[in-house]
Amino acid sequence: MSSRTGSARSRGATRFSVMASGDLLLLVFVHGFKGTDKTFGDFPDRLRHILSETIPDSAVESVIFPAYETKGELNEAVVRFSDWLTTLTVEKEVAHGGAGKAKIVLCGHSMGGILTADTLQEFVNGRPDADAPLWPKIVACIAFDTPYLGLNPNVFKDSATKAIEYAKAASSVGAGFLGALSGIAASRTPSPQPQKQQQPAAASGWPSWAGSAAAAVGGAVLAGAAAGATYYKREELAVSFTWATDHMKYVGNLWDAAALNKRLEKLVASEEKEGIVFRNFYTFLPPTPMISNAERTFCVLPRKSSPAGSRFIMARNGIAANEVDAHTGMFSAKTNDGYYDLGLEAAKAIRSAVFAAREGSNNLIEF
């Protein structure tokens, strides 16, 4: 047994005796950016319980992909996950009675949903021909707040608010400090004007909205830094926008509109042609007095009339302070008042996939 598989067994959300007959349903959870084995909390076990009670003749097991470093090339992560999933499937099917016994549901949070989507396509494309059966038998790709079309620009706007406040304060009290530090205090050379700061080269490849959002953040922050913001509340300044900018570093093609649309089109096609159910449960914050008069989401949403539109399912959160809090706190009832509804809706989508696979039909069953 590989050490990776051994780690999976020790870290899986649940384990119990496998039935001698019937389906083996494996719910495989993959965390996203800076996630851990604890990202999903008790959600995997809750989902397992709901499905165990509502899908007859089935053994349901939740397994969490061991924590991985969310840096580097996405393709490398896809290879590692594919290898791990292949090993896991073989072991579980041998224990359950033979090849092809397991039905797999990939459940990815945030960037984990991008990882599972690309892994699914690797398996689909890796078949000897288009009519060959898919193995591992993935019956559903369920995503939780995955930015398939990118991050909503409001995420940057809201994350920048505190950074801008700190930068403005720094500019009013720290201009002379940098001058003294550099040994030219006597000359009192004026601080560079914000508009002279050069935009990062990478920004030129972003969608127009991303460039505007980055400019809003970068312009204010860089102006503050020139006036001493690196010495004034530097920790708070960094925390305000690091989460969003680190997202960019992990997956560079998050800003490639063509690649994003192509990935989403493939997911929709996999459902229409292969019967592999695809859903993305996106966090939704309703208008909140004193905070925001607008509805907010972490992800950019497809047009409702598009093929992907009906596959993006609202996951309402009325207690999160902002989009990032809603995104990172969606798997706890303490931080998400829609937590229980999320479990029920996810179970509904998975049941549909399982029963459709049992019938050997691409026609989904509605409950």
JSON list of C-alpha atoms in Angstrom, two decimals, residues 72-197:
[
{"chain": "A", "resi": 72, "resn": "GLY", "atom": "CA", "xyz": [2.56, 25.34, -8.61]},
{"chain": "A", "resi": 73, "resn": "GLU", "atom": "CA", "xyz": [1.06, 24.14, -11.86]},
{"chain": "A", "resi": 74, "resn": "LEU", "atom": "CA", "xyz": [-2.50, 22.88, -11.88]},
{"chain": "A", "resi": 75, "resn": "ASN", "atom": "CA", "xyz": [-1.57, 20.02, -14.21]},
{"chain": "A", "resi": 76, "resn": "GLU", "atom": "CA", "xyz": [0.77, 18.59, -11.59]},
{"chain": "A", "resi": 77, "resn": "ALA", "atom": "CA", "xyz": [-2.02, 18.56, -9.03]},
{"chain": "A", "resi": 78, "resn": "VAL", "atom": "CA", "xyz": [-4.31, 16.82, -11.54]},
{"chain": "A", "resi": 79, "resn": "VAL", "atom": "CA", "xyz": [-1.75, 14.04, -12.05]},
{"chain": "A", "resi": 80, "resn": "ARG", "atom": "CA", "xyz": [-1.32, 13.53, -8.29]},
{"chain": "A", "resi": 81, "resn": "PHE", "atom": "CA", "xyz": [-5.05, 13.44, -7.66]},
{"chain": "A", "resi": 82, "resn": "SER", "atom": "CA", "xyz": [-5.73, 11.11, -10.60]},
{"chain": "A", "resi": 83, "resn": "ASP", "atom": "CA", "xyz": [-3.11, 8.66, -9.34]},
{"chain": "A", "resi": 84, "resn": "TRP", "atom": "CA", "xyz": [-4.53, 8.77, -5.81]},
{"chain": "A", "resi": 85, "resn": "LEU", "atom": "CA", "xyz": [-8.12, 8.30, -7.03]},
{"chain": "A", "resi": 86, "resn": "THR", "atom": "CA", "xyz": [-7.13, 5.35, -9.22]},
{"chain": "A", "resi": 87, "resn": "THR", "atom": "CA", "xyz": [-5.44, 3.58, -6.30]},
{"chain": "A", "resi": 88, "resn": "LEU", "atom": "CA", "xyz": [-8.34, 4.31, -3.98]},
{"chain": "A", "resi": 89, "resn": "THR", "atom": "CA", "xyz": [-10.89, 2.98, -6.47]},
{"chain": "A", "resi": 90, "resn": "VAL", "atom": "CA", "xyz": [-8.99, -0.26, -7.05]},
{"chain": "A", "resi": 91, "resn": "GLU", "atom": "CA", "xyz": [-8.70, -0.95, -3.31]},
{"chain": "A", "resi": 92, "resn": "LYS", "atom": "CA", "xyz": [-12.36, -0.19, -2.62]},
{"chain": "A", "resi": 93, "resn": "GLU", "atom": "CA", "xyz": [-13.63, -2.24, -5.55]},
{"chain": "A", "resi": 94, "resn": "VAL", "atom": "CA", "xyz": [-11.50, -5.24, -4.59]},
{"chain": "A", "resi": 95, "resn": "ALA", "atom": "CA", "xyz": [-12.90, -5.06, -1.07]},
{"chain": "A", "resi": 96, "resn": "HIS", "atom": "CA", "xyz": [-16.44, -4.71, -2.39]},
{"chain": "A", "resi": 97, "resn": "GLY", "atom": "CA", "xyz": [-16.42, -7.54, -4.88]},
{"chain": "A", "resi": 98, "resn": "GLY", "atom": "CA", "xyz": [-14.86, -6.57, -8.18]},
{"chain": "A", "resi": 99, "resn": "ALA", "atom": "CA", "xyz": [-14.02, -3.99, -10.81]},
{"chain": "A", "resi": 100, "resn": "GLY", "atom": "CA", "xyz": [-16.69, -1.48, -11.70]},
{"chain": "A", "resi": 101, "resn": "LYS", "atom": "CA", "xyz": [-18.57, -1.77, -8.41]},
{"chain": "A", "resi": 102, "resn": "ALA", "atom": "CA", "xyz": [-17.84, 1.77, -7.20]},
{"chain": "A", "resi": 103, "resn": "LYS", "atom": "CA", "xyz": [-19.67, 4.88, -8.26]},
{"chain": "A", "resi": 104, "resn": "ILE", "atom": "CA", "xyz": [-17.60, 8.02, -7.65]},
{"chain": "A", "resi": 105, "resn": "VAL", "atom": "CA", "xyz": [-18.85, 11.49, -6.80]},
{"chain": "A", "resi": 106, "resn": "LEU", "atom": "CA", "xyz": [-16.18, 14.19, -6.93]},
{"chain": "A", "resi": 107, "resn": "CYS", "atom": "CA", "xyz": [-16.87, 17.02, -4.48]},
{"chain": "A", "resi": 108, "resn": "GLY", "atom": "CA", "xyz": [-14.57, 20.02, -4.78]},
{"chain": "A", "resi": 109, "resn": "HIS", "atom": "CA", "xyz": [-14.58, 23.24, -2.81]},
{"chain": "A", "resi": 110, "resn": "SER", "atom": "CA", "xyz": [-13.28, 26.40, -4.44]},
{"chain": "A", "resi": 111, "resn": "MET", "atom": "CA", "xyz": [-10.17, 25.58, -6.50]},
{"chain": "A", "resi": 112, "resn": "GLY", "atom": "CA", "xyz": [-10.76, 21.94, -5.61]},
{"chain": "A", "resi": 113, "resn": "GLY", "atom": "CA", "xyz": [-13.67, 22.07, -8.04]},
{"chain": "A", "resi": 114, "resn": "ILE", "atom": "CA", "xyz": [-11.32, 23.12, -10.82]},
{"chain": "A", "resi": 115, "resn": "LEU", "atom": "CA", "xyz": [-8.98, 20.27, -9.90]},
{"chain": "A", "resi": 116, "resn": "THR", "atom": "CA", "xyz": [-11.80, 17.71, -9.98]},
{"chain": "A", "resi": 117, "resn": "ALA", "atom": "CA", "xyz": [-13.17, 19.10, -13.26]},
{"chain": "A", "resi": 118, "resn": "ASP", "atom": "CA", "xyz": [-9.82, 18.74, -15.00]},
{"chain": "A", "resi": 119, "resn": "THR", "atom": "CA", "xyz": [-9.30, 15.29, -13.49]},
{"chain": "A", "resi": 120, "resn": "LEU", "atom": "CA", "xyz": [-12.68, 14.19, -14.81]},
{"chain": "A", "resi": 121, "resn": "GLN", "atom": "CA", "xyz": [-11.69, 15.29, -18.30]},
{"chain": "A", "resi": 122, "resn": "GLU", "atom": "CA", "xyz": [-8.41, 13.38, -18.03]},
{"chain": "A", "resi": 123, "resn": "PHE", "atom": "CA", "xyz": [-10.32, 10.17, -17.37]},
{"chain": "A", "resi": 124, "resn": "VAL", "atom": "CA", "xyz": [-12.89, 10.89, -20.08]},
{"chain": "A", "resi": 125, "resn": "ASN", "atom": "CA", "xyz": [-10.21, 11.65, -22.66]},
{"chain": "A", "resi": 126, "resn": "GLY", "atom": "CA", "xyz": [-8.05, 8.73, -21.54]},
{"chain": "A", "resi": 127, "resn": "ARG", "atom": "CA", "xyz": [-10.50, 6.08, -22.75]},
{"chain": "A", "resi": 128, "resn": "PRO", "atom": "CA", "xyz": [-9.44, 4.02, -25.80]},
{"chain": "A", "resi": 129, "resn": "ASP", "atom": "CA", "xyz": [-12.51, 5.30, -27.65]},
{"chain": "A", "resi": 130, "resn": "ALA", "atom": "CA", "xyz": [-15.54, 7.48, -26.98]},
{"chain": "A", "resi": 131, "resn": "ASP", "atom": "CA", "xyz": [-17.83, 4.47, -26.51]},
{"chain": "A", "resi": 132, "resn": "ALA", "atom": "CA", "xyz": [-15.65, 2.77, -23.91]},
{"chain": "A", "resi": 133, "resn": "PRO", "atom": "CA", "xyz": [-17.02, 2.80, -20.35]},
{"chain": "A", "resi": 134, "resn": "LEU", "atom": "CA", "xyz": [-15.57, 5.37, -18.00]},
{"chain": "A", "resi": 135, "resn": "TRP", "atom": "CA", "xyz": [-13.36, 4.08, -15.20]},
{"chain": "A", "resi": 136, "resn": "PRO", "atom": "CA", "xyz": [-13.25, 5.07, -12.42]},
{"chain": "A", "resi": 137, "resn": "LYS", "atom": "CA", "xyz": [-17.01, 5.35, -12.84]},
{"chain": "A", "resi": 138, "resn": "ILE", "atom": "CA", "xyz": [-17.51, 9.01, -11.97]},
{"chain": "A", "resi": 139, "resn": "VAL", "atom": "CA", "xyz": [-21.24, 9.72, -11.86]},
{"chain": "A", "resi": 140, "resn": "ALA", "atom": "CA", "xyz": [-21.18, 13.31, -10.61]},
{"chain": "A", "resi": 141, "resn": "CYS", "atom": "CA", "xyz": [-18.92, 16.33, -10.30]},
{"chain": "A", "resi": 142, "resn": "ILE", "atom": "CA", "xyz": [-20.29, 18.49, -7.48]},
{"chain": "A", "resi": 143, "resn": "ALA", "atom": "CA", "xyz": [-18.61, 21.82, -6.83]},
{"chain": "A", "resi": 144, "resn": "PHE", "atom": "CA", "xyz": [-18.97, 24.16, -3.89]},
{"chain": "A", "resi": 145, "resn": "ASP", "atom": "CA", "xyz": [-18.37, 27.82, -4.72]},
{"chain": "A", "resi": 146, "resn": "THR", "atom": "CA", "xyz": [-15.87, 27.06, -7.47]},
{"chain": "A", "resi": 147, "resn": "PRO", "atom": "CA", "xyz": [-15.02, 30.13, -9.60]},
{"chain": "A", "resi": 148, "resn": "TYR", "atom": "CA", "xyz": [-15.34, 28.41, -12.98]},
{"chain": "A", "resi": 149, "resn": "LEU", "atom": "CA", "xyz": [-15.77, 31.80, -14.63]},
{"chain": "A", "resi": 150, "resn": "GLY", "atom": "CA", "xyz": [-13.48, 33.68, -12.26]},
{"chain": "A", "resi": 151, "resn": "LEU", "atom": "CA", "xyz": [-13.78, 35.61, -9.04]},
{"chain": "A", "resi": 152, "resn": "ASN", "atom": "CA", "xyz": [-16.48, 38.24, -8.75]},
{"chain": "A", "resi": 153, "resn": "PRO", "atom": "CA", "xyz": [-14.81, 41.67, -8.99]},
{"chain": "A", "resi": 154, "resn": "ASN", "atom": "CA", "xyz": [-16.62, 42.71, -5.81]},
{"chain": "A", "resi": 155, "resn": "VAL", "atom": "CA", "xyz": [-14.37, 40.30, -3.92]},
{"chain": "A", "resi": 156, "resn": "PHE", "atom": "CA", "xyz": [-11.43, 42.54, -4.78]},
{"chain": "A", "resi": 157, "resn": "LYS", "atom": "CA", "xyz": [-13.39, 45.70, -4.14]},
{"chain": "A", "resi": 158, "resn": "ASP", "atom": "CA", "xyz": [-14.55, 44.63, -0.68]},
{"chain": "A", "resi": 159, "resn": "SER", "atom": "CA", "xyz": [-11.17, 43.17, 0.26]},
{"chain": "A", "resi": 160, "resn": "ALA", "atom": "CA", "xyz": [-9.49, 46.42, -0.72]},
{"chain": "A", "resi": 161, "resn": "THR", "atom": "CA", "xyz": [-11.59, 48.66, 1.53]},
{"chain": "A", "resi": 162, "resn": "LYS", "atom": "CA", "xyz": [-9.51, 48.25, 4.67]},
{"chain": "A", "resi": 163, "resn": "ALA", "atom": "CA", "xyz": [-6.27, 48.28, 2.71]},
{"chain": "A", "resi": 164, "resn": "ILE", "atom": "CA", "xyz": [-7.21, 51.63, 1.20]},
{"chain": "A", "resi": 165, "resn": "GLU", "atom": "CA", "xyz": [-8.09, 53.04, 4.62]},
{"chain": "A", "resi": 166, "resn": "TYR", "atom": "CA", "xyz": [-4.73, 51.96, 6.04]},
{"chain": "A", "resi": 167, "resn": "ALA", "atom": "CA", "xyz": [-2.88, 53.33, 3.02]},
{"chain": "A", "resi": 168, "resn": "LYS", "atom": "CA", "xyz": [-4.55, 56.72, 3.33]},
{"chain": "A", "resi": 169, "resn": "ALA", "atom": "CA", "xyz": [-3.70, 56.88, 7.03]},
{"chain": "A", "resi": 170, "resn": "ALA", "atom": "CA", "xyz": [-0.12, 55.90, 6.30]},
{"chain": "A", "resi": 171, "resn": "SER", "atom": "CA", "xyz": [0.25, 58.57, 3.65]},
{"chain": "A", "resi": 172, "resn": "SER", "atom": "CA", "xyz": [-0.74, 61.27, 6.13]},
{"chain": "A", "resi": 173, "resn": "VAL", "atom": "CA", "xyz": [1.70, 60.28, 8.87]},
{"chain": "A", "resi": 174, "resn": "GLY", "atom": "CA", "xyz": [4.56, 58.46, 7.20]},
{"chain": "A", "resi": 175, "resn": "ALA", "atom": "CA", "xyz": [5.80, 60.63, 4.34]},
{"chain": "A", "resi": 176, "resn": "GLY", "atom": "CA", "xyz": [8.73, 62.05, 6.30]},
{"chain": "A", "resi": 177, "resn": "PHE", "atom": "CA", "xyz": [9.68, 58.71, 7.79]},
{"chain": "A", "resi": 178, "resn": "LEU", "atom": "CA", "xyz": [10.85, 57.12, 4.56]},
{"chain": "A", "resi": 179, "resn": "GLY", "atom": "CA", "xyz": [12.78, 60.27, 3.73]},
{"chain": "A", "resi": 180, "resn": "ALA", "atom": "CA", "xyz": [14.71, 60.08, 6.98]},
{"chain": "A", "resi": 181, "resn": "LEU", "atom": "CA", "xyz": [15.24, 56.36, 6.57]},
{"chain": "A", "resi": 182, "resn": "SER", "atom": "CA", "xyz": [16.80, 56.83, 3.13]},
{"chain": "A", "resi": 183, "resn": "GLY", "atom": "CA", "xyz": [19.17, 59.54, 4.31]},
{"chain": "A", "resi": 184, "resn": "ILE", "atom": "CA", "xyz": [17.61, 62.34, 2.32]},
{"chain": "A", "resi": 185, "resn": "ALA", "atom": "CA", "xyz": [15.31, 63.79, 4.93]},
{"chain": "A", "resi": 186, "resn": "ALA", "atom": "CA", "xyz": [16.92, 67.20, 4.57]},
{"chain": "A", "resi": 187, "resn": "SER", "atom": "CA", "xyz": [15.96, 67.47, 0.95]},
{"chain": "A", "resi": 188, "resn": "ARG", "atom": "CA", "xyz": [12.35, 66.51, 1.66]},
{"chain": "A", "resi": 189, "resn": "THR", "atom": "CA", "xyz": [11.95, 65.07, -1.80]},
{"chain": "A", "resi": 190, "resn": "PRO", "atom": "CA", "xyz": [8.22, 64.79, -2.55]},
{"chain": "A", "resi": 191, "resn": "SER", "atom": "CA", "xyz": [6.79, 61.30, -2.52]},
{"chain": "A", "resi": 192, "resn": "PRO", "atom": "CA", "xyz": [6.02, 59.85, -5.95]},
{"chain": "A", "resi": 193, "resn": "GLN", "atom": "CA", "xyz": [2.48, 60.44, -7.13]},
{"chain": "A", "resi": 194, "resn": "PRO", "atom": "CA", "xyz": [0.21, 57.35, -7.24]},
{"chain": "A", "resi": 195, "resn": "GLN", "atom": "CA", "xyz": [-0.37, 57.61, -10.98]},
{"chain": "A", "resi": 196, "resn": "LYS", "atom": "CA", "xyz": [3.35, 57.11, -11.66]},
{"chain": "A", "resi": 197, "resn": "GLN", "atom": "CA", "xyz": [3.34, 53.63, -10.18]}
]
